[in-house]
Amino acid sequence: DKWLQGHQLPHFSYELQPLLQGACLSREQHHRLGKQLRREIINFLNTHHLIKDASCGGRRWKYHYLGLTMSSQYPRFQWDFRGSRASYNEHMSAKAKFLSKLAEARRHQLARAKSRECQNNAPK
């Protein structure tokens, strides 16, 4: 895959397996596990320095490929709470929303880290 650069998807924690395998979850469980999944993906991307293009278009395509990889490796993964009851268009919209929230969370995390670094390096 173009976004992985020789890496494979991480082995997600045991707690995430029901979400990834398409188990029937309550809305609260799905929301909690979805947030945990985003945290684990962000940690993996940061650890391996993946999807760090200067070009937002390049990053967008790599997040798209990340979504395709997730879909192929975890075909039963429910991108949003509606799960299998969702139409194809709703499913694709949920996938795009998940990836968008992932990218946004990572962008904010990196901006906060950069801000902290600037504050720590400022003359006192």
JSON list of C-alpha atoms in Angstrom, two decimals:
[
{"chain": "A", "resi": 1, "resn": "ASP", "atom": "CA", "xyz": [0.00, 0.00, 0.00]},
{"chain": "A", "resi": 2, "resn": "LYS", "atom": "CA", "xyz": [1.20, 3.46, -0.90]},
{"chain": "A", "resi": 3, "resn": "TRP", "atom": "CA", "xyz": [0.67, 4.99, 2.54]},
{"chain": "A", "resi": 4, "resn": "LEU", "atom": "CA", "xyz": [2.33, 2.21, 4.56]},
{"chain": "A", "resi": 5, "resn": "GLN", "atom": "CA", "xyz": [5.88, 2.59, 3.17]},
{"chain": "A", "resi": 6, "resn": "GLY", "atom": "CA", "xyz": [6.91, -0.95, 4.11]},
{"chain": "A", "resi": 7, "resn": "HIS", "atom": "CA", "xyz": [4.89, -1.12, 7.34]},
{"chain": "A", "resi": 8, "resn": "GLN", "atom": "CA", "xyz": [1.77, -3.13, 8.05]},
{"chain": "A", "resi": 9, "resn": "LEU", "atom": "CA", "xyz": [-1.28, -2.00, 9.96]},
{"chain": "A", "resi": 10, "resn": "PRO", "atom": "CA", "xyz": [-0.65, -2.26, 13.69]},
{"chain": "A", "resi": 11, "resn": "HIS", "atom": "CA", "xyz": [-1.99, -5.13, 15.73]},
{"chain": "A", "resi": 12, "resn": "PHE", "atom": "CA", "xyz": [-4.82, -3.36, 17.44]},
{"chain": "A", "resi": 13, "resn": "SER", "atom": "CA", "xyz": [-5.52, -3.99, 21.11]},
{"chain": "A", "resi": 14, "resn": "TYR", "atom": "CA", "xyz": [-7.74, -6.84, 22.25]},
{"chain": "A", "resi": 15, "resn": "GLU", "atom": "CA", "xyz": [-10.42, -4.36, 23.38]},
{"chain": "A", "resi": 16, "resn": "LEU", "atom": "CA", "xyz": [-10.88, -3.15, 19.79]},
{"chain": "A", "resi": 17, "resn": "GLN", "atom": "CA", "xyz": [-11.51, -6.58, 18.27]},
{"chain": "A", "resi": 18, "resn": "PRO", "atom": "CA", "xyz": [-15.32, -6.49, 18.70]},
{"chain": "A", "resi": 19, "resn": "LEU", "atom": "CA", "xyz": [-15.43, -3.19, 16.78]},
{"chain": "A", "resi": 20, "resn": "LEU", "atom": "CA", "xyz": [-13.05, -4.40, 14.06]},
{"chain": "A", "resi": 21, "resn": "GLN", "atom": "CA", "xyz": [-14.85, -7.74, 13.66]},
{"chain": "A", "resi": 22, "resn": "GLY", "atom": "CA", "xyz": [-18.31, -6.16, 13.35]},
{"chain": "A", "resi": 23, "resn": "ALA", "atom": "CA", "xyz": [-19.80, -7.32, 16.67]},
{"chain": "A", "resi": 24, "resn": "CYS", "atom": "CA", "xyz": [-23.15, -5.90, 17.74]},
{"chain": "A", "resi": 25, "resn": "LEU", "atom": "CA", "xyz": [-22.30, -2.93, 19.99]},
{"chain": "A", "resi": 26, "resn": "SER", "atom": "CA", "xyz": [-24.31, -0.27, 21.75]},
{"chain": "A", "resi": 27, "resn": "ARG", "atom": "CA", "xyz": [-23.95, 3.32, 20.57]},
{"chain": "A", "resi": 28, "resn": "GLU", "atom": "CA", "xyz": [-21.84, 4.13, 23.65]},
{"chain": "A", "resi": 29, "resn": "GLN", "atom": "CA", "xyz": [-19.55, 1.13, 23.15]},
{"chain": "A", "resi": 30, "resn": "HIS", "atom": "CA", "xyz": [-19.11, 1.97, 19.47]},
{"chain": "A", "resi": 31, "resn": "HIS", "atom": "CA", "xyz": [-18.30, 5.60, 20.27]},
{"chain": "A", "resi": 32, "resn": "ARG", "atom": "CA", "xyz": [-15.78, 4.67, 22.99]},
{"chain": "A", "resi": 33, "resn": "LEU", "atom": "CA", "xyz": [-14.05, 2.02, 20.87]},
{"chain": "A", "resi": 34, "resn": "GLY", "atom": "CA", "xyz": [-14.01, 4.32, 17.83]},
{"chain": "A", "resi": 35, "resn": "LYS", "atom": "CA", "xyz": [-12.16, 6.96, 19.86]},
{"chain": "A", "resi": 36, "resn": "GLN", "atom": "CA", "xyz": [-9.71, 4.32, 21.11]},
{"chain": "A", "resi": 37, "resn": "LEU", "atom": "CA", "xyz": [-9.15, 3.10, 17.54]},
{"chain": "A", "resi": 38, "resn": "ARG", "atom": "CA", "xyz": [-8.36, 6.64, 16.40]},
{"chain": "A", "resi": 39, "resn": "ARG", "atom": "CA", "xyz": [-5.87, 7.01, 19.28]},
{"chain": "A", "resi": 40, "resn": "GLU", "atom": "CA", "xyz": [-4.13, 3.73, 18.38]},
{"chain": "A", "resi": 41, "resn": "ILE", "atom": "CA", "xyz": [-3.94, 4.65, 14.69]},
{"chain": "A", "resi": 42, "resn": "ILE", "atom": "CA", "xyz": [-2.57, 8.12, 15.49]},
{"chain": "A", "resi": 43, "resn": "ASN", "atom": "CA", "xyz": [0.04, 6.60, 17.81]},
{"chain": "A", "resi": 44, "resn": "PHE", "atom": "CA", "xyz": [1.06, 4.14, 15.06]},
{"chain": "A", "resi": 45, "resn": "LEU", "atom": "CA", "xyz": [1.30, 6.89, 12.42]},
{"chain": "A", "resi": 46, "resn": "ASN", "atom": "CA", "xyz": [3.36, 9.13, 14.71]},
{"chain": "A", "resi": 47, "resn": "THR", "atom": "CA", "xyz": [5.66, 6.33, 15.85]},
{"chain": "A", "resi": 48, "resn": "HIS", "atom": "CA", "xyz": [6.47, 5.30, 12.27]},
{"chain": "A", "resi": 49, "resn": "HIS", "atom": "CA", "xyz": [6.45, 8.86, 10.86]},
{"chain": "A", "resi": 50, "resn": "LEU", "atom": "CA", "xyz": [3.72, 8.03, 8.33]},
{"chain": "A", "resi": 51, "resn": "ILE", "atom": "CA", "xyz": [1.42, 10.43, 6.45]},
{"chain": "A", "resi": 52, "resn": "LYS", "atom": "CA", "xyz": [3.58, 13.49, 7.09]},
{"chain": "A", "resi": 53, "resn": "ASP", "atom": "CA", "xyz": [3.51, 15.02, 3.58]},
{"chain": "A", "resi": 54, "resn": "ALA", "atom": "CA", "xyz": [3.80, 18.79, 3.33]},
{"chain": "A", "resi": 55, "resn": "SER", "atom": "CA", "xyz": [1.09, 18.67, 0.67]},
{"chain": "A", "resi": 56, "resn": "CYS", "atom": "CA", "xyz": [-2.46, 18.40, 2.03]},
{"chain": "A", "resi": 57, "resn": "GLY", "atom": "CA", "xyz": [-3.42, 16.60, -1.19]},
{"chain": "A", "resi": 58, "resn": "GLY", "atom": "CA", "xyz": [-0.74, 13.98, -0.57]},
{"chain": "A", "resi": 59, "resn": "ARG", "atom": "CA", "xyz": [-1.95, 13.49, 2.98]},
{"chain": "A", "resi": 60, "resn": "ARG", "atom": "CA", "xyz": [-5.55, 13.22, 1.79]},
{"chain": "A", "resi": 61, "resn": "TRP", "atom": "CA", "xyz": [-4.67, 10.41, -0.62]},
{"chain": "A", "resi": 62, "resn": "LYS", "atom": "CA", "xyz": [-2.70, 8.56, 2.02]},
{"chain": "A", "resi": 63, "resn": "TYR", "atom": "CA", "xyz": [-5.61, 8.75, 4.48]},
{"chain": "A", "resi": 64, "resn": "HIS", "atom": "CA", "xyz": [-7.79, 7.46, 1.63]},
{"chain": "A", "resi": 65, "resn": "TYR", "atom": "CA", "xyz": [-5.41, 4.50, 1.16]},
{"chain": "A", "resi": 66, "resn": "LEU", "atom": "CA", "xyz": [-5.43, 3.95, 4.93]},
{"chain": "A", "resi": 67, "resn": "GLY", "atom": "CA", "xyz": [-9.23, 3.64, 4.72]},
{"chain": "A", "resi": 68, "resn": "LEU", "atom": "CA", "xyz": [-8.97, 1.17, 1.84]},
{"chain": "A", "resi": 69, "resn": "THR", "atom": "CA", "xyz": [-6.42, -0.90, 3.77]},
{"chain": "A", "resi": 70, "resn": "MET", "atom": "CA", "xyz": [-8.65, -0.90, 6.86]},
{"chain": "A", "resi": 71, "resn": "SER", "atom": "CA", "xyz": [-11.63, -1.97, 4.73]},
{"chain": "A", "resi": 72, "resn": "SER", "atom": "CA", "xyz": [-9.73, -4.83, 3.14]},
{"chain": "A", "resi": 73, "resn": "GLN", "atom": "CA", "xyz": [-8.08, -6.05, 6.34]},
{"chain": "A", "resi": 74, "resn": "TYR", "atom": "CA", "xyz": [-11.22, -5.65, 8.49]},
{"chain": "A", "resi": 75, "resn": "PRO", "atom": "CA", "xyz": [-14.16, -6.13, 6.09]},
{"chain": "A", "resi": 76, "resn": "ARG", "atom": "CA", "xyz": [-16.69, -6.42, 8.93]},
{"chain": "A", "resi": 77, "resn": "PHE", "atom": "CA", "xyz": [-15.56, -3.21, 10.64]},
{"chain": "A", "resi": 78, "resn": "GLN", "atom": "CA", "xyz": [-18.54, -0.90, 11.16]},
{"chain": "A", "resi": 79, "resn": "TRP", "atom": "CA", "xyz": [-17.43, 2.66, 10.40]},
{"chain": "A", "resi": 80, "resn": "ASP", "atom": "CA", "xyz": [-20.38, 4.10, 12.30]},
{"chain": "A", "resi": 81, "resn": "PHE", "atom": "CA", "xyz": [-23.06, 2.93, 14.71]},
{"chain": "A", "resi": 82, "resn": "ARG", "atom": "CA", "xyz": [-25.64, 2.01, 12.03]},
{"chain": "A", "resi": 83, "resn": "GLY", "atom": "CA", "xyz": [-23.33, -0.70, 10.78]},
{"chain": "A", "resi": 84, "resn": "SER", "atom": "CA", "xyz": [-24.83, -3.23, 8.39]},
{"chain": "A", "resi": 85, "resn": "ARG", "atom": "CA", "xyz": [-28.18, -1.39, 8.37]},
{"chain": "A", "resi": 86, "resn": "ALA", "atom": "CA", "xyz": [-26.55, 1.52, 6.52]},
{"chain": "A", "resi": 87, "resn": "SER", "atom": "CA", "xyz": [-26.80, 1.88, 2.75]},
{"chain": "A", "resi": 88, "resn": "TYR", "atom": "CA", "xyz": [-23.65, 1.88, 0.61]},
{"chain": "A", "resi": 89, "resn": "ASN", "atom": "CA", "xyz": [-23.65, 5.70, 0.42]},
{"chain": "A", "resi": 90, "resn": "GLU", "atom": "CA", "xyz": [-24.14, 6.01, 4.18]},
{"chain": "A", "resi": 91, "resn": "HIS", "atom": "CA", "xyz": [-21.32, 3.51, 4.72]},
{"chain": "A", "resi": 92, "resn": "MET", "atom": "CA", "xyz": [-18.94, 5.44, 2.46]},
{"chain": "A", "resi": 93, "resn": "SER", "atom": "CA", "xyz": [-19.93, 8.70, 4.14]},
{"chain": "A", "resi": 94, "resn": "ALA", "atom": "CA", "xyz": [-19.26, 7.16, 7.57]},
{"chain": "A", "resi": 95, "resn": "LYS", "atom": "CA", "xyz": [-15.86, 5.94, 6.38]},
{"chain": "A", "resi": 96, "resn": "ALA", "atom": "CA", "xyz": [-14.98, 9.42, 5.10]},
{"chain": "A", "resi": 97, "resn": "LYS", "atom": "CA", "xyz": [-16.18, 10.98, 8.37]},
{"chain": "A", "resi": 98, "resn": "PHE", "atom": "CA", "xyz": [-14.08, 8.54, 10.43]},
{"chain": "A", "resi": 99, "resn": "LEU", "atom": "CA", "xyz": [-10.96, 9.31, 8.38]},
{"chain": "A", "resi": 100, "resn": "SER", "atom": "CA", "xyz": [-11.67, 13.04, 8.56]},
{"chain": "A", "resi": 101, "resn": "LYS", "atom": "CA", "xyz": [-12.00, 12.90, 12.35]},
{"chain": "A", "resi": 102, "resn": "LEU", "atom": "CA", "xyz": [-8.79, 10.87, 12.51]},
{"chain": "A", "resi": 103, "resn": "ALA", "atom": "CA", "xyz": [-6.88, 13.43, 10.42]},
{"chain": "A", "resi": 104, "resn": "GLU", "atom": "CA", "xyz": [-8.35, 16.33, 12.41]},
{"chain": "A", "resi": 105, "resn": "ALA", "atom": "CA", "xyz": [-7.47, 14.77, 15.77]},
{"chain": "A", "resi": 106, "resn": "ARG", "atom": "CA", "xyz": [-3.92, 14.12, 14.61]},
{"chain": "A", "resi": 107, "resn": "ARG", "atom": "CA", "xyz": [-3.57, 17.64, 13.19]},
{"chain": "A", "resi": 108, "resn": "HIS", "atom": "CA", "xyz": [-4.73, 19.16, 16.49]},
{"chain": "A", "resi": 109, "resn": "GLN", "atom": "CA", "xyz": [-2.44, 16.87, 18.49]},
{"chain": "A", "resi": 110, "resn": "LEU", "atom": "CA", "xyz": [0.58, 17.90, 16.39]},
{"chain": "A", "resi": 111, "resn": "ALA", "atom": "CA", "xyz": [-0.35, 21.60, 16.67]},
{"chain": "A", "resi": 112, "resn": "ARG", "atom": "CA", "xyz": [-0.63, 21.35, 20.47]},
{"chain": "A", "resi": 113, "resn": "ALA", "atom": "CA", "xyz": [2.76, 19.61, 20.65]},
{"chain": "A", "resi": 114, "resn": "LYS", "atom": "CA", "xyz": [4.31, 22.32, 18.47]},
{"chain": "A", "resi": 115, "resn": "SER", "atom": "CA", "xyz": [2.75, 25.04, 20.64]},
{"chain": "A", "resi": 116, "resn": "ARG", "atom": "CA", "xyz": [4.11, 23.42, 23.82]},
{"chain": "A", "resi": 117, "resn": "GLU", "atom": "CA", "xyz": [7.54, 23.17, 22.21]},
{"chain": "A", "resi": 118, "resn": "CYS", "atom": "CA", "xyz": [7.49, 26.88, 21.31]},
{"chain": "A", "resi": 119, "resn": "GLN", "atom": "CA", "xyz": [6.44, 27.80, 24.85]},
{"chain": "A", "resi": 120, "resn": "ASN", "atom": "CA", "xyz": [9.23, 25.68, 26.34]},
{"chain": "A", "resi": 121, "resn": "ASN", "atom": "CA", "xyz": [11.84, 27.24, 24.03]},
{"chain": "A", "resi": 122, "resn": "ALA", "atom": "CA", "xyz": [10.73, 30.84, 24.60]},
{"chain": "A", "resi": 123, "resn": "PRO", "atom": "CA", "xyz": [13.16, 33.06, 26.53]},
{"chain": "A", "resi": 124, "resn": "LYS", "atom": "CA", "xyz": [12.23, 33.46, 30.18]}
]
